[in-house]
Amino acid sequence: MPYTEKALVAGRHIAEAIVPHAAFQDALDLIANALVMGNAVGLFAGVRVIAPSGSGKSLLIDCLQKNTIDSPYLTEPLSVIRTELKEAPSVSQIQGGLLDNFGYGLTGRGRATSNNNEVHGVLIEAMRAHKVQLVVLDEFQHIFSPASEKVSTHVIDWLKRLMNIARVPVVLVGSKLMDRLEGADRQLTSRIPTVIRLPAFQCDAQWVGFLRTFAKESVAVDLSPIVDRQIALHLFRVTQGVPRELKRLLVQAVMMTVDADEKSVTPARLHAAYVKVYGPDKAAEDPFHVS
């Protein structure tokens, strides 16, 4: 059954809510400092953000592109450019992803070589023309092979070259596999020395505080019951403390609550949302289910 427009509006409001991880603001502050050190002082600068999937890495990048930190270095439309590394990434793939920020497509010649000087020159010129102040490379752990010690040294060498010429800070975002960067290339880690982690939540007071902040974001539905000790525990069991999973479940619950013309989310509504999100086969694992 389709949702009403009122429910969709409420769902989008929750989906777009910025409810940061406990270390989220610390990460933004460190990146703001790197912007100063790199763009104003002229030192090599950058931050390595290490976090598990679903912990808010994409939200962090969105905040930078929207300049929620109110940095004087991020005022232009393309002050921040970003791309996501694929598995076994090539230099040409990363160059192409960065050029996509400007609407530039790689030529066939550019795709034919992994480290094309001509494409590199186009990228540098575009960065200067659009006053790029920060480069963000997401899923950077893909330079490592999970099953071996193999590392994409050509990507590391290209990145050092980019920093040498462009002289802008770089943010590397990825999973715990990025810890291996310390032993892979000292020249790169000395250019991007700062490390911050967004660890998974534990079922403690910090988790309850996160839920309380999330509940305050809801306008259409009263989400305060999620702070209840038992419900908070159930939400942790279901989501394993992963913000992405929590948001998915709560968006569904809020939309269903609005269309049921209810004022407050209930365990029964959370159960119904769980079934919608994960399917009926997993309903038996749902701690909200009351037989």
PDB file of C-alpha atoms in Angstrom:
ATOM      1  CA  MET A   1       0.000   0.000   0.000  1.00  0.00           C
ATOM      2  CA  PRO A   2       1.517   3.394  -0.987  1.00  0.00           C
ATOM      3  CA  TYR A   3       2.252   5.892   1.743  1.00  0.00           C
ATOM      4  CA  THR A   4       0.475   9.219   1.929  1.00  0.00           C
ATOM      5  CA  GLU A   5       2.381  12.375   1.082  1.00  0.00           C
ATOM      6  CA  LYS A   6       2.248  13.351   4.758  1.00  0.00           C
ATOM      7  CA  ALA A   7       3.995  10.095   5.695  1.00  0.00           C
ATOM      8  CA  LEU A   8       6.591  10.523   2.963  1.00  0.00           C
ATOM      9  CA  VAL A   9       7.387  14.045   4.148  1.00  0.00           C
ATOM     10  CA  ALA A  10       7.837  12.761   7.720  1.00  0.00           C
ATOM     11  CA  GLY A  11      10.019   9.899   6.498  1.00  0.00           C
ATOM     12  CA  ARG A  12      12.218  12.184   4.426  1.00  0.00           C
ATOM     13  CA  HIS A  13      12.632  14.504   7.394  1.00  0.00           C
ATOM     14  CA  ILE A  14      14.040  11.652   9.492  1.00  0.00           C
ATOM     15  CA  ALA A  15      16.111  10.299   6.592  1.00  0.00           C
ATOM     16  CA  GLU A  16      17.751  13.688   6.098  1.00  0.00           C
ATOM     17  CA  ALA A  17      18.297  14.385   9.797  1.00  0.00           C
ATOM     18  CA  ILE A  18      21.925  14.873  10.756  1.00  0.00           C
ATOM     19  CA  VAL A  19      22.356  13.027  14.019  1.00  0.00           C
ATOM     20  CA  PRO A  20      26.099  12.693  14.410  1.00  0.00           C
ATOM     21  CA  HIS A  21      28.148   9.914  15.889  1.00  0.00           C
ATOM     22  CA  ALA A  22      29.719  10.817  19.226  1.00  0.00           C
ATOM     23  CA  ALA A  23      33.102  11.323  17.506  1.00  0.00           C
ATOM     24  CA  PHE A  24      31.508  12.966  14.461  1.00  0.00           C
ATOM     25  CA  GLN A  25      32.088  16.572  15.547  1.00  0.00           C
ATOM     26  CA  ASP A  26      35.657  15.726  16.535  1.00  0.00           C
ATOM     27  CA  ALA A  27      36.242  14.485  12.973  1.00  0.00           C
ATOM     28  CA  LEU A  28      34.781  17.662  11.485  1.00  0.00           C
ATOM     29  CA  ASP A  29      36.923  19.786  13.799  1.00  0.00           C
ATOM     30  CA  LEU A  30      40.075  17.943  12.762  1.00  0.00           C
ATOM     31  CA  ILE A  31      39.211  18.360   9.091  1.00  0.00           C
ATOM     32  CA  ALA A  32      38.539  22.070   9.669  1.00  0.00           C
ATOM     33  CA  ASN A  33      42.010  22.330  11.206  1.00  0.00           C
ATOM     34  CA  ALA A  34      43.543  20.487   8.232  1.00  0.00           C
ATOM     35  CA  LEU A  35      41.870  23.012   5.924  1.00  0.00           C
ATOM     36  CA  VAL A  36      43.624  25.831   7.769  1.00  0.00           C
ATOM     37  CA  MET A  37      47.003  24.098   7.886  1.00  0.00           C
ATOM     38  CA  GLY A  38      46.848  23.097   4.236  1.00  0.00           C
ATOM     39  CA  ASN A  39      45.247  26.117   2.586  1.00  0.00           C
ATOM     40  CA  ALA A  40      46.374  28.979   4.827  1.00  0.00           C
ATOM     41  CA  VAL A  41      49.690  27.800   6.275  1.00  0.00           C
ATOM     42  CA  GLY A  42      50.793  25.741   3.273  1.00  0.00           C
ATOM     43  CA  LEU A  43      51.713  22.498   5.028  1.00  0.00           C
ATOM     44  CA  PHE A  44      50.780  19.038   3.838  1.00  0.00           C
ATOM     45  CA  ALA A  45      47.597  18.243   5.746  1.00  0.00           C
ATOM     46  CA  GLY A  46      44.799  15.731   5.863  1.00  0.00           C
ATOM     47  CA  VAL A  47      42.770  13.347   7.973  1.00  0.00           C
ATOM     48  CA  ARG A  48      42.250   9.602   7.845  1.00  0.00           C
ATOM     49  CA  VAL A  49      38.730   8.700   9.005  1.00  0.00           C
ATOM     50  CA  ILE A  50      38.410   5.030   9.955  1.00  0.00           C
ATOM     51  CA  ALA A  51      34.960   3.645  10.625  1.00  0.00           C
ATOM     52  CA  PRO A  52      32.826   0.539  10.032  1.00  0.00           C
ATOM     53  CA  SER A  53      30.135   0.474   7.377  1.00  0.00           C
ATOM     54  CA  GLY A  54      26.999   2.417   8.273  1.00  0.00           C
ATOM     55  CA  SER A  55      28.640   4.561  10.945  1.00  0.00           C
ATOM     56  CA  GLY A  56      28.137   7.885   9.203  1.00  0.00           C
ATOM     57  CA  LYS A  57      31.100   8.219   6.835  1.00  0.00           C
ATOM     58  CA  SER A  58      28.919   9.326   3.919  1.00  0.00           C
ATOM     59  CA  LEU A  59      27.103  11.788   6.175  1.00  0.00           C
ATOM     60  CA  LEU A  60      30.470  13.227   7.196  1.00  0.00           C
ATOM     61  CA  ILE A  61      31.360  13.850   3.558  1.00  0.00           C
ATOM     62  CA  ASP A  62      27.941  15.385   2.889  1.00  0.00           C
ATOM     63  CA  CYS A  63      28.486  17.776   5.799  1.00  0.00           C
ATOM     64  CA  LEU A  64      31.781  18.881   4.285  1.00  0.00           C
ATOM     65  CA  GLN A  65      30.233  19.467   0.872  1.00  0.00           C
ATOM     66  CA  LYS A  66      27.394  21.436   2.463  1.00  0.00           C
ATOM     67  CA  ASN A  67      29.932  23.279   4.663  1.00  0.00           C
ATOM     68  CA  THR A  68      28.065  22.643   7.889  1.00  0.00           C
ATOM     69  CA  ILE A  69      31.331  23.476   9.685  1.00  0.00           C
ATOM     70  CA  ASP A  70      31.077  27.026   8.319  1.00  0.00           C
ATOM     71  CA  SER A  71      34.660  26.953   7.060  1.00  0.00           C
ATOM     72  CA  PRO A  72      35.820  30.006   5.089  1.00  0.00           C
ATOM     73  CA  TYR A  73      37.643  27.577   2.787  1.00  0.00           C
ATOM     74  CA  LEU A  74      34.502  25.716   1.690  1.00  0.00           C
ATOM     75  CA  THR A  75      32.388  28.544   0.308  1.00  0.00           C
ATOM     76  CA  GLU A  76      32.625  27.724  -3.406  1.00  0.00           C
ATOM     77  CA  PRO A  77      30.307  25.174  -5.080  1.00  0.00           C
ATOM     78  CA  LEU A  78      33.244  22.838  -5.730  1.00  0.00           C
ATOM     79  CA  SER A  79      35.418  23.591  -2.722  1.00  0.00           C
ATOM     80  CA  VAL A  80      35.152  19.877  -1.885  1.00  0.00           C
ATOM     81  CA  ILE A  81      35.482  17.180  -4.523  1.00  0.00           C
ATOM     82  CA  ARG A  82      35.038  13.519  -3.789  1.00  0.00           C
ATOM     83  CA  THR A  83      35.113  10.093  -5.332  1.00  0.00           C
ATOM     84  CA  GLU A  84      34.774   6.518  -4.157  1.00  0.00           C
ATOM     85  CA  LEU A  85      37.405   3.890  -4.829  1.00  0.00           C
ATOM     86  CA  LYS A  86      36.330   0.609  -6.368  1.00  0.00           C
ATOM     87  CA  GLU A  87      37.861  -2.758  -5.556  1.00  0.00           C
ATOM     88  CA  ALA A  88      41.384  -3.025  -7.007  1.00  0.00           C
ATOM     89  CA  PRO A  89      41.266   0.654  -7.992  1.00  0.00           C
ATOM     90  CA  SER A  90      43.278   2.153 -10.822  1.00  0.00           C
ATOM     91  CA  VAL A  91      44.613   5.679 -11.001  1.00  0.00           C
ATOM     92  CA  SER A  92      42.500   6.376 -14.080  1.00  0.00           C
ATOM     93  CA  GLN A  93      39.353   5.291 -12.204  1.00  0.00           C
ATOM     94  CA  ILE A  94      40.114   7.728  -9.373  1.00  0.00           C
ATOM     95  CA  GLN A  95      41.014  10.526 -11.781  1.00  0.00           C
ATOM     96  CA  GLY A  96      37.782   9.932 -13.679  1.00  0.00           C
ATOM     97  CA  GLY A  97      35.757   9.978 -10.468  1.00  0.00           C
ATOM     98  CA  LEU A  98      37.290  13.291  -9.404  1.00  0.00           C
ATOM     99  CA  LEU A  99      36.784  14.812 -12.859  1.00  0.00           C
ATOM    100  CA  ASP A 100      33.113  13.800 -12.675  1.00  0.00           C
ATOM    101  CA  ASN A 101      32.741  16.453  -9.961  1.00  0.00           C
ATOM    102  CA  PHE A 102      33.338  19.054 -12.672  1.00  0.00           C
ATOM    103  CA  GLY A 103      31.303  17.297 -15.345  1.00  0.00           C
ATOM    104  CA  TYR A 104      34.465  16.294 -17.199  1.00  0.00           C
ATOM    105  CA  GLY A 105      34.483  12.870 -18.819  1.00  0.00           C
ATOM    106  CA  LEU A 106      37.664  10.926 -19.437  1.00  0.00           C
ATOM    107  CA  THR A 107      38.547  10.423 -23.068  1.00  0.00           C
ATOM    108  CA  GLY A 108      39.138   6.973 -24.476  1.00  0.00           C
ATOM    109  CA  ARG A 109      42.823   7.718 -24.355  1.00  0.00           C
ATOM    110  CA  GLY A 110      42.520   8.608 -20.704  1.00  0.00           C
ATOM    111  CA  ARG A 111      40.835   5.324 -19.907  1.00  0.00           C
ATOM    112  CA  ALA A 112      43.487   3.373 -21.763  1.00  0.00           C
ATOM    113  CA  THR A 113      46.260   4.187 -19.271  1.00  0.00           C
ATOM    114  CA  SER A 114      46.182   4.008 -15.492  1.00  0.00           C
ATOM    115  CA  ASN A 115      48.398   7.038 -14.909  1.00  0.00           C
ATOM    116  CA  ASN A 116      47.890   9.438 -17.772  1.00  0.00           C
ATOM    117  CA  ASN A 117      49.831  12.699 -17.516  1.00  0.00           C
ATOM    118  CA  GLU A 118      47.407  14.517 -19.756  1.00  0.00           C
ATOM    119  CA  VAL A 119      44.404  13.549 -17.620  1.00  0.00           C
ATOM    120  CA  HIS A 120      46.350  14.415 -14.488  1.00  0.00           C
ATOM    121  CA  GLY A 121      47.045  17.864 -15.921  1.00  0.00           C
ATOM    122  CA  VAL A 122      43.367  18.387 -16.732  1.00  0.00           C
ATOM    123  CA  LEU A 123      42.453  17.436 -13.174  1.00  0.00           C
ATOM    124  CA  ILE A 124      44.958  19.849 -11.647  1.00  0.00           C
ATOM    125  CA  GLU A 125      43.784  22.687 -13.912  1.00  0.00           C
ATOM    126  CA  ALA A 126      40.137  21.979 -13.030  1.00  0.00           C
ATOM    127  CA  MET A 127      40.939  21.979  -9.314  1.00  0.00           C
ATOM    128  CA  ARG A 128      42.645  25.343  -9.603  1.00  0.00           C
ATOM    129  CA  ALA A 129      39.946  26.868 -11.806  1.00  0.00           C
ATOM    130  CA  HIS A 130      37.177  25.820  -9.408  1.00  0.00           C
ATOM    131  CA  LYS A 131      39.178  26.722  -6.276  1.00  0.00           C
ATOM    132  CA  VAL A 132      39.107  23.221  -4.813  1.00  0.00           C
ATOM    133  CA  GLN A 133      40.168  23.300  -1.157  1.00  0.00           C
ATOM    134  CA  LEU A 134      39.671  19.660  -0.142  1.00  0.00           C
ATOM    135  CA  VAL A 135      39.825  16.245  -1.825  1.00  0.00           C
ATOM    136  CA  VAL A 136      37.923  13.348  -0.243  1.00  0.00           C
ATOM    137  CA  LEU A 137      38.638   9.750  -1.248  1.00  0.00           C
ATOM    138  CA  ASP A 138      36.028   7.350   0.128  1.00  0.00           C
ATOM    139  CA  GLU A 139      36.410   3.562   0.508  1.00  0.00           C
ATOM    140  CA  PHE A 140      40.178   4.049   0.513  1.00  0.00           C
ATOM    141  CA  GLN A 141      40.665   0.632   2.112  1.00  0.00           C
ATOM    142  CA  HIS A 142      40.273  -0.796  -1.397  1.00  0.00           C
ATOM    143  CA  ILE A 143      43.932  -0.055  -2.083  1.00  0.00           C
ATOM    144  CA  PHE A 144      44.617  -3.093   0.104  1.00  0.00           C
ATOM    145  CA  SER A 145      43.847  -6.708  -0.658  1.00  0.00           C
ATOM    146  CA  PRO A 146      41.878  -8.223   2.250  1.00  0.00           C
ATOM    147  CA  ALA A 147      43.433 -11.639   1.653  1.00  0.00           C
ATOM    148  CA  SER A 148      47.088 -10.680   1.215  1.00  0.00           C
ATOM    149  CA  GLU A 149      49.695  -8.005   1.861  1.00  0.00           C
ATOM    150  CA  LYS A 150      49.213  -6.601  -1.628  1.00  0.00           C
ATOM    151  CA  VAL A 151      48.750  -2.839  -1.837  1.00  0.00           C
ATOM    152  CA  SER A 152      48.077  -0.538  -4.799  1.00  0.00           C
ATOM    153  CA  THR A 153      51.373   1.326  -4.681  1.00  0.00           C
ATOM    154  CA  HIS A 154      50.569   3.069  -7.966  1.00  0.00           C
ATOM    155  CA  VAL A 155      47.542   4.718  -6.293  1.00  0.00           C
ATOM    156  CA  ILE A 156      49.638   5.824  -3.317  1.00  0.00           C
ATOM    157  CA  ASP A 157      52.343   7.235  -5.599  1.00  0.00           C
ATOM    158  CA  TRP A 158      49.737   9.105  -7.644  1.00  0.00           C
ATOM    159  CA  LEU A 159      48.115  10.543  -4.513  1.00  0.00           C
ATOM    160  CA  LYS A 160      51.463  11.830  -3.224  1.00  0.00           C
ATOM    161  CA  ARG A 161      52.054  13.418  -6.609  1.00  0.00           C
ATOM    162  CA  LEU A 162      48.598  15.032  -6.528  1.00  0.00           C
ATOM    163  CA  MET A 163      49.268  16.502  -3.084  1.00  0.00           C
ATOM    164  CA  ASN A 164      52.692  17.743  -4.157  1.00  0.00           C
ATOM    165  CA  ILE A 165      51.232  19.668  -7.099  1.00  0.00           C
ATOM    166  CA  ALA A 166      47.741  20.690  -5.937  1.00  0.00           C
ATOM    167  CA  ARG A 167      48.777  21.521  -2.338  1.00  0.00           C
ATOM    168  CA  VAL A 168      45.300  20.952  -0.908  1.00  0.00           C
ATOM    169  CA  PRO A 169      44.358  18.800   2.098  1.00  0.00           C
ATOM    170  CA  VAL A 170      43.116  15.263   1.547  1.00  0.00           C
ATOM    171  CA  VAL A 171      40.636  13.235   3.602  1.00  0.00           C
ATOM    172  CA  LEU A 172      40.847   9.456   3.303  1.00  0.00           C
ATOM    173  CA  VAL A 173      37.740   7.598   4.458  1.00  0.00           C
ATOM    174  CA  GLY A 174      37.496   3.857   4.893  1.00  0.00           C
ATOM    175  CA  SER A 175      37.256   0.769   7.052  1.00  0.00           C
ATOM    176  CA  LYS A 176      39.675  -0.617   9.635  1.00  0.00           C
ATOM    177  CA  LEU A 177      41.743  -2.087   6.797  1.00  0.00           C
ATOM    178  CA  MET A 178      43.162   1.425   6.431  1.00  0.00           C
ATOM    179  CA  ASP A 179      45.216   0.780   9.572  1.00  0.00           C
ATOM    180  CA  ARG A 180      47.650  -0.985   7.245  1.00  0.00           C
ATOM    181  CA  LEU A 181      48.482   2.369   5.683  1.00  0.00           C
ATOM    182  CA  GLU A 182      50.925   3.090   8.523  1.00  0.00           C
ATOM    183  CA  GLY A 183      53.258   0.350   7.355  1.00  0.00           C
ATOM    184  CA  ALA A 184      52.599   0.775   3.648  1.00  0.00           C
ATOM    185  CA  ASP A 185      54.025   4.209   2.917  1.00  0.00           C
ATOM    186  CA  ARG A 186      55.514   6.558   5.477  1.00  0.00           C
ATOM    187  CA  GLN A 187      55.699   9.398   2.946  1.00  0.00           C
ATOM    188  CA  LEU A 188      51.934   9.342   2.494  1.00  0.00           C
ATOM    189  CA  THR A 189      51.062   9.045   6.186  1.00  0.00           C
ATOM    190  CA  SER A 190      53.392  11.957   6.966  1.00  0.00           C
ATOM    191  CA  ARG A 191      51.385  14.029   4.478  1.00  0.00           C
ATOM    192  CA  ILE A 192      48.077  12.874   6.005  1.00  0.00           C
ATOM    193  CA  PRO A 193      49.068  12.391   9.650  1.00  0.00           C
ATOM    194  CA  THR A 194      45.792  12.820  11.537  1.00  0.00           C
ATOM    195  CA  VAL A 195      43.710   9.728  12.333  1.00  0.00           C
ATOM    196  CA  ILE A 196      40.249   9.583  13.882  1.00  0.00           C
ATOM    197  CA  ARG A 197      37.908   6.657  14.367  1.00  0.00           C
ATOM    198  CA  LEU A 198      34.136   6.526  14.406  1.00  0.00           C
ATOM    199  CA  PRO A 199      33.735   3.301  16.396  1.00  0.00           C
ATOM    200  CA  ALA A 200      30.576   1.276  16.541  1.00  0.00           C
ATOM    201  CA  PHE A 201      28.250   2.196  19.387  1.00  0.00           C
ATOM    202  CA  GLN A 202      28.099   0.073  22.519  1.00  0.00           C
ATOM    203  CA  CYS A 203      24.845  -0.519  24.385  1.00  0.00           C
ATOM    204  CA  ASP A 204      25.480   2.094  27.027  1.00  0.00           C
ATOM    205  CA  ALA A 205      24.629   5.657  28.028  1.00  0.00           C
ATOM    206  CA  GLN A 206      26.190   6.969  24.819  1.00  0.00           C
ATOM    207  CA  TRP A 207      23.754   4.882  22.770  1.00  0.00           C
ATOM    208  CA  VAL A 208      20.796   6.202  24.783  1.00  0.00           C
ATOM    209  CA  GLY A 209      22.088   9.733  24.298  1.00  0.00           C
ATOM    210  CA  PHE A 210      22.281   9.149  20.557  1.00  0.00           C
ATOM    211  CA  LEU A 211      18.684   7.892  20.547  1.00  0.00           C
ATOM    212  CA  ARG A 212      17.561  10.898  22.576  1.00  0.00           C
ATOM    213  CA  THR A 213      19.142  13.273  20.057  1.00  0.00           C
ATOM    214  CA  PHE A 214      17.529  11.342  17.218  1.00  0.00           C
ATOM    215  CA  ALA A 215      14.118  11.505  18.881  1.00  0.00           C
ATOM    216  CA  LYS A 216      14.338  15.294  19.069  1.00  0.00           C
ATOM    217  CA  GLU A 217      14.627  15.456  15.278  1.00  0.00           C
ATOM    218  CA  SER A 218      11.144  14.019  14.763  1.00  0.00           C
ATOM    219  CA  VAL A 219       8.364  16.558  14.247  1.00  0.00           C
ATOM    220  CA  ALA A 220       5.450  14.522  12.909  1.00  0.00           C
ATOM    221  CA  VAL A 221       5.684  11.691  15.441  1.00  0.00           C
ATOM    222  CA  ASP A 222       6.771  11.487  19.060  1.00  0.00           C
ATOM    223  CA  LEU A 223       9.900   9.330  19.015  1.00  0.00           C
ATOM    224  CA  SER A 224      10.735   9.773  22.691  1.00  0.00           C
ATOM    225  CA  PRO A 225       9.664   6.186  23.571  1.00  0.00           C
ATOM    226  CA  ILE A 226      12.838   4.902  21.861  1.00  0.00           C
ATOM    227  CA  VAL A 227      14.796   6.240  24.844  1.00  0.00           C
ATOM    228  CA  ASP A 228      12.980   3.809  27.142  1.00  0.00           C
ATOM    229  CA  ARG A 229      15.542   1.388  28.525  1.00  0.00           C
ATOM    230  CA  GLN A 230      13.941  -1.764  27.126  1.00  0.00           C
ATOM    231  CA  ILE A 231      13.214  -0.283  23.711  1.00  0.00           C
ATOM    232  CA  ALA A 232      16.723   1.182  23.522  1.00  0.00           C
ATOM    233  CA  LEU A 233      18.105  -2.294  24.244  1.00  0.00           C
ATOM    234  CA  HIS A 234      15.904  -3.849  21.566  1.00  0.00           C
ATOM    235  CA  LEU A 235      16.966  -1.209  19.040  1.00  0.00           C
ATOM    236  CA  PHE A 236      20.581  -1.999  19.783  1.00  0.00           C
ATOM    237  CA  ARG A 237      20.002  -5.717  19.308  1.00  0.00           C
ATOM    238  CA  VAL A 238      18.310  -5.095  15.968  1.00  0.00           C
ATOM    239  CA  THR A 239      20.778  -2.556  14.599  1.00  0.00           C
ATOM    240  CA  GLN A 240      23.983  -3.642  16.374  1.00  0.00           C
ATOM    241  CA  GLY A 241      24.515   0.049  17.073  1.00  0.00           C
ATOM    242  CA  VAL A 242      24.908   0.953  13.395  1.00  0.00           C
ATOM    243  CA  PRO A 243      23.372   4.405  12.722  1.00  0.00           C
ATOM    244  CA  ARG A 244      22.405   3.538   9.139  1.00  0.00           C
ATOM    245  CA  GLU A 245      20.373   0.549  10.297  1.00  0.00           C
ATOM    246  CA  LEU A 246      18.729   2.592  13.044  1.00  0.00           C
ATOM    247  CA  LYS A 247      17.719   5.344  10.648  1.00  0.00           C
ATOM    248  CA  ARG A 248      16.265   2.838   8.177  1.00  0.00           C
ATOM    249  CA  LEU A 249      14.097   1.256  10.871  1.00  0.00           C
ATOM    250  CA  LEU A 250      12.950   4.546  12.387  1.00  0.00           C
ATOM    251  CA  VAL A 251      12.086   6.087   9.013  1.00  0.00           C
ATOM    252  CA  GLN A 252       9.855   3.102   8.310  1.00  0.00           C
ATOM    253  CA  ALA A 253       8.266   3.258  11.777  1.00  0.00           C
ATOM    254  CA  VAL A 254       7.598   6.992  11.527  1.00  0.00           C
ATOM    255  CA  MET A 255       5.927   6.683   8.118  1.00  0.00           C
ATOM    256  CA  MET A 256       3.722   3.828   9.302  1.00  0.00           C
ATOM    257  CA  THR A 257       2.834   5.714  12.487  1.00  0.00           C
ATOM    258  CA  VAL A 258       1.798   8.804  10.523  1.00  0.00           C
ATOM    259  CA  ASP A 259      -0.427   6.812   8.194  1.00  0.00           C
ATOM    260  CA  ALA A 260      -1.984   5.019  11.168  1.00  0.00           C
ATOM    261  CA  ASP A 261      -2.825   8.474  12.548  1.00  0.00           C
ATOM    262  CA  GLU A 262      -0.953   7.691  15.760  1.00  0.00           C
ATOM    263  CA  LYS A 263       0.893  10.329  17.739  1.00  0.00           C
ATOM    264  CA  SER A 264       3.725   8.261  19.157  1.00  0.00           C
ATOM    265  CA  VAL A 265       5.812   5.335  17.991  1.00  0.00           C
ATOM    266  CA  THR A 266       5.061   2.076  19.816  1.00  0.00           C
ATOM    267  CA  PRO A 267       6.760  -1.328  20.105  1.00  0.00           C
ATOM    268  CA  ALA A 268       3.998  -2.744  17.894  1.00  0.00           C
ATOM    269  CA  ARG A 269       4.804  -0.155  15.230  1.00  0.00           C
ATOM    270  CA  LEU A 270       8.518  -0.884  15.530  1.00  0.00           C
ATOM    271  CA  HIS A 271       7.723  -4.562  15.042  1.00  0.00           C
ATOM    272  CA  ALA A 272       5.738  -3.781  11.893  1.00  0.00           C
ATOM    273  CA  ALA A 273       8.588  -1.600  10.649  1.00  0.00           C
ATOM    274  CA  TYR A 274      11.077  -4.402  11.349  1.00  0.00           C
ATOM    275  CA  VAL A 275       9.072  -6.809   9.200  1.00  0.00           C
ATOM    276  CA  LYS A 276       8.889  -4.214   6.412  1.00  0.00           C
ATOM    277  CA  VAL A 277      12.634  -3.629   6.499  1.00  0.00           C
ATOM    278  CA  TYR A 278      13.942  -7.154   6.971  1.00  0.00           C
ATOM    279  CA  GLY A 279      11.108  -9.323   5.681  1.00  0.00           C
ATOM    280  CA  PRO A 280       8.788 -11.830   7.338  1.00  0.00           C
ATOM    281  CA  ASP A 281      11.407 -14.593   7.450  1.00  0.00           C
ATOM    282  CA  LYS A 282      13.304 -12.664  10.117  1.00  0.00           C
ATOM    283  CA  ALA A 283      10.238 -11.733  12.149  1.00  0.00           C
ATOM    284  CA  ALA A 284      11.009 -14.450  14.706  1.00  0.00           C
ATOM    285  CA  GLU A 285      14.285 -12.653  15.526  1.00  0.00           C
ATOM    286  CA  ASP A 286      12.465  -9.371  16.189  1.00  0.00           C
ATOM    287  CA  PRO A 287      12.630  -8.400  19.889  1.00  0.00           C
ATOM    288  CA  PHE A 288       9.657  -6.052  19.421  1.00  0.00           C
ATOM    289  CA  HIS A 289       7.317  -8.891  18.505  1.00  0.00           C
ATOM    290  CA  VAL A 290       4.672  -9.682  21.089  1.00  0.00           C
ATOM    291  CA  SER A 291       2.766 -12.902  20.434  1.00  0.00           C
TER     292      SER A 291
END
